[in-house]
Amino acid sequence: MNGGDLREAAADEFWDKLNAAMGKDGLLTYRYLGRHSQEMHGLPVGTMKIRSDMRDWHGGIRPAALAIATAETGWSDFNAVPAPVSAGLDIIDPGVGVRQVTMRQRTLRLGRNLGFSRTIVADSDHPQRIIALTRGIGIKLGEAPPTGGQPFPLPDDLEDRDLPPLLRIFGGWRDGEGMLRLAALTAQNRSTSGSLHLGPIHVVFDAAADDLARETGQRIIGWEVMFVAAGTVGPFLVEVERLSAGGRLGAAEFSLIDEGRDSRLVASGSAAFGPLEGLPA
């Protein structure tokens, strides 16, 4: 099978290949963040513990962690070979001090090839404390066999200690000129359709946005990523454009470029920034 693309798997091999792609030597995204989802694990409500490496410069929950935790759009690995189209967050409460979140996902519509969802993210210990409202659109790239899929084993919890930054774990780094980059495709960052997974994209954009927020003493209040084209080669480069508002940074846009494929645009993201004042304790 070419590059781990499940669209090329025979029906009697599909589930074995999916389990291999998502297993301990496969895709890192969900396993590393320890996300327990409604669709992938057959739970009534999704949950995710918040570790220190999932926090931004001022202790809030990183947008990348929230976006990864709420990635499903109705199309999942059990009913399709899915791919994201867009994902967005309105961050109501940065989640300082929150130990675990719940994710209550609603599939708004599941069409022939498109799925639409919204998710409410809340503090598990105080369900009335809303952290974020999310929205997502996904596409079906291929068919999954109608039966035979089993929920993936729940990921092991990592001890919350001095864990390395998510950027490093997901294959990102800064080059000698300070530009953010992602490594070329491997089994750990490759989706079931054989292209760069959404996880590293959110993580590397998040790293760029958090740098800007720290520099200006602000927090991220809005997050949007459009997955424009498949990232199939790499390495990948992040380009950043600052957008000012009233003399202060108001937003930024991010582009992810597949340098190994004629500098093709893979994803376009944006972050909106706001003040820290008035945050809940």
CSV table of C-alpha atoms in Angstrom, one decimal, residues 6-176:
chain,number,residue,atom,x,y,z
A,6,LEU,CA,-6.2,3.1,3.4
A,7,ARG,CA,-8.1,3.9,0.2
A,8,GLU,CA,-5.9,1.3,-1.4
A,9,ALA,CA,-6.6,-1.4,1.2
A,10,ALA,CA,-8.7,-4.5,0.3
A,11,ALA,CA,-11.8,-4.9,2.3
A,12,ASP,CA,-10.5,-8.0,4.1
A,13,GLU,CA,-7.3,-6.1,5.1
A,14,PHE,CA,-8.8,-2.7,6.0
A,15,TRP,CA,-9.2,-3.1,9.8
A,16,ASP,CA,-5.8,-4.8,10.3
A,17,LYS,CA,-4.2,-2.0,8.3
A,18,LEU,CA,-6.1,0.7,10.2
A,19,ASN,CA,-5.1,-0.8,13.6
A,20,ALA,CA,-1.5,-0.9,12.5
A,21,ALA,CA,-1.7,2.7,11.3
A,22,MET,CA,-3.2,3.9,14.6
A,23,GLY,CA,-1.2,1.6,16.9
A,24,LYS,CA,1.9,2.1,19.1
A,25,ASP,CA,4.2,2.4,16.1
A,26,GLY,CA,1.7,4.4,14.0
A,27,LEU,CA,0.0,7.8,14.2
A,28,LEU,CA,1.0,9.8,17.2
A,29,THR,CA,-1.6,12.5,17.4
A,30,TYR,CA,-4.5,11.0,19.5
A,31,ARG,CA,-2.4,8.5,21.4
A,32,TYR,CA,0.1,11.1,22.7
A,33,LEU,CA,-2.5,13.6,23.8
A,34,GLY,CA,-4.5,10.8,25.6
A,35,ARG,CA,-7.8,11.8,24.1
A,36,HIS,CA,-10.8,9.5,24.7
A,37,SER,CA,-13.3,10.4,22.0
A,38,GLN,CA,-17.0,9.6,21.4
A,39,GLU,CA,-16.5,8.2,18.0
A,40,MET,CA,-13.1,6.4,18.2
A,41,HIS,CA,-13.7,4.9,21.6
A,42,GLY,CA,-17.5,4.5,21.7
A,43,LEU,CA,-18.0,6.8,24.7
A,44,PRO,CA,-21.1,9.0,25.4
A,45,VAL,CA,-18.9,12.0,26.1
A,46,GLY,CA,-15.2,12.5,25.2
A,47,THR,CA,-12.6,13.4,27.8
A,48,MET,CA,-9.0,14.5,27.8
A,49,LYS,CA,-6.6,15.2,30.7
A,50,ILE,CA,-4.8,18.5,30.5
A,51,ARG,CA,-1.0,18.1,31.1
A,52,SER,CA,1.6,20.9,31.5
A,53,ASP,CA,2.8,20.4,27.9
A,54,MET,CA,-0.8,21.2,26.7
A,55,ARG,CA,-0.7,24.7,28.2
A,56,ASP,CA,0.3,27.9,26.5
A,57,TRP,CA,2.6,30.7,27.8
A,58,HIS,CA,0.2,31.9,30.5
A,59,GLY,CA,-1.2,28.5,31.6
A,60,GLY,CA,-4.3,28.3,29.3
A,61,ILE,CA,-5.1,25.2,27.2
A,62,ARG,CA,-3.4,25.3,23.8
A,63,PRO,CA,-5.7,25.7,20.8
A,64,ALA,CA,-4.0,22.7,19.2
A,65,ALA,CA,-4.9,20.4,22.1
A,66,LEU,CA,-8.6,21.5,21.9
A,67,ALA,CA,-8.7,21.2,18.1
A,68,ILE,CA,-7.2,17.7,18.1
A,69,ALA,CA,-9.5,16.6,20.9
A,70,THR,CA,-12.6,17.6,18.9
A,71,ALA,CA,-11.4,16.5,15.4
A,72,GLU,CA,-14.3,14.3,14.4
A,73,THR,CA,-17.0,15.6,12.0
A,74,GLY,CA,-19.3,12.6,11.7
A,75,TRP,CA,-16.9,10.9,9.3
A,76,SER,CA,-14.5,8.7,11.4
A,77,ASP,CA,-12.1,5.9,10.8
A,78,PHE,CA,-15.0,3.4,11.5
A,79,ASN,CA,-17.2,4.6,8.6
A,80,ALA,CA,-14.9,6.1,6.1
A,81,VAL,CA,-11.3,7.1,5.2
A,82,PRO,CA,-11.9,10.7,6.5
A,83,ALA,CA,-10.0,14.0,6.0
A,84,PRO,CA,-10.6,17.4,7.6
A,85,VAL,CA,-11.7,20.4,5.6
A,86,SER,CA,-11.8,23.0,8.3
A,87,ALA,CA,-11.7,23.3,12.1
A,88,GLY,CA,-12.4,26.3,14.2
A,89,LEU,CA,-12.6,27.3,17.9
A,90,ASP,CA,-14.1,30.2,19.9
A,91,ILE,CA,-12.1,30.1,23.2
A,92,ILE,CA,-14.5,31.3,25.9
A,93,ASP,CA,-12.3,30.5,28.9
A,94,PRO,CA,-8.6,29.7,28.5
A,95,GLY,CA,-8.9,26.9,31.0
A,96,VAL,CA,-6.2,28.0,33.5
A,97,GLY,CA,-6.2,25.4,36.3
A,98,VAL,CA,-8.5,23.0,34.5
A,99,ARG,CA,-7.4,19.4,35.0
A,100,GLN,CA,-9.6,17.6,32.5
A,101,VAL,CA,-12.1,18.6,29.8
A,102,THR,CA,-15.2,17.0,28.4
A,103,MET,CA,-16.1,17.2,24.8
A,104,ARG,CA,-19.7,16.8,23.8
A,105,GLN,CA,-19.8,16.5,20.1
A,106,ARG,CA,-22.9,16.8,17.9
A,107,THR,CA,-22.9,15.7,14.3
A,108,LEU,CA,-25.1,18.3,12.6
A,109,ARG,CA,-25.3,16.6,9.2
A,110,LEU,CA,-23.6,13.6,7.6
A,111,GLY,CA,-24.1,13.8,3.8
A,112,ARG,CA,-22.8,11.7,1.0
A,113,ASN,CA,-19.3,13.0,1.3
A,114,LEU,CA,-19.3,15.9,3.8
A,115,GLY,CA,-19.8,15.9,7.6
A,116,PHE,CA,-20.5,18.9,9.8
A,117,SER,CA,-20.1,19.0,13.6
A,118,ARG,CA,-20.0,21.2,16.7
A,119,THR,CA,-18.5,20.4,20.1
A,120,ILE,CA,-18.9,22.0,23.5
A,121,VAL,CA,-15.7,21.7,25.5
A,122,ALA,CA,-16.1,22.1,29.3
A,123,ASP,CA,-14.3,21.7,32.6
A,124,SER,CA,-14.9,18.1,33.8
A,125,ASP,CA,-14.9,19.2,37.4
A,126,HIS,CA,-17.2,22.2,36.8
A,127,PRO,CA,-19.4,21.4,33.8
A,128,GLN,CA,-20.9,24.8,33.7
A,129,ARG,CA,-17.5,26.3,32.9
A,130,ILE,CA,-17.4,26.3,29.1
A,131,ILE,CA,-13.9,26.3,27.7
A,132,ALA,CA,-14.6,26.5,24.0
A,133,LEU,CA,-17.1,26.1,21.2
A,134,THR,CA,-15.8,24.3,18.2
A,135,ARG,CA,-16.9,23.7,14.6
A,136,GLY,CA,-15.6,21.3,12.0
A,137,ILE,CA,-16.2,20.2,8.4
A,138,GLY,CA,-14.8,16.8,7.2
A,139,ILE,CA,-14.8,14.9,3.9
A,140,LYS,CA,-15.1,11.2,3.1
A,141,LEU,CA,-12.2,10.2,0.8
A,142,GLY,CA,-12.9,6.5,0.7
A,143,GLU,CA,-15.1,3.8,2.0
A,144,ALA,CA,-14.6,1.6,5.1
A,145,PRO,CA,-16.1,-1.9,5.3
A,146,PRO,CA,-19.6,-1.8,6.8
A,147,THR,CA,-18.7,-4.1,9.7
A,148,GLY,CA,-15.7,-5.3,11.7
A,149,GLY,CA,-14.3,-2.1,13.2
A,150,GLN,CA,-13.5,-2.2,16.9
A,151,PRO,CA,-12.9,0.8,19.2
A,152,PHE,CA,-9.2,1.5,19.6
A,153,PRO,CA,-7.6,0.8,23.0
A,154,LEU,CA,-7.8,3.8,25.2
A,155,PRO,CA,-4.4,5.6,25.2
A,156,ASP,CA,-2.1,5.4,28.2
A,157,ASP,CA,-1.9,8.4,30.4
A,158,LEU,CA,1.5,10.1,30.4
A,159,GLU,CA,2.8,11.2,33.7
A,160,ASP,CA,2.5,15.0,34.0
A,161,ARG,CA,6.1,15.9,34.6
A,162,ASP,CA,8.6,18.0,32.6
A,163,LEU,CA,7.4,16.8,29.2
A,164,PRO,CA,9.0,18.2,26.1
A,165,PRO,CA,7.1,20.7,24.1
A,166,LEU,CA,4.4,19.3,21.7
A,167,LEU,CA,6.2,21.0,18.8
A,168,ARG,CA,9.3,18.8,19.4
A,169,ILE,CA,7.3,15.6,19.9
A,170,PHE,CA,5.3,16.2,16.6
A,171,GLY,CA,8.5,16.7,14.6
A,172,GLY,CA,8.7,20.5,14.5
A,173,TRP,CA,11.7,22.8,15.0
A,174,ARG,CA,13.0,26.3,14.4
A,175,ASP,CA,15.7,26.6,11.8
A,176,GLY,CA,18.7,28.9,11.9
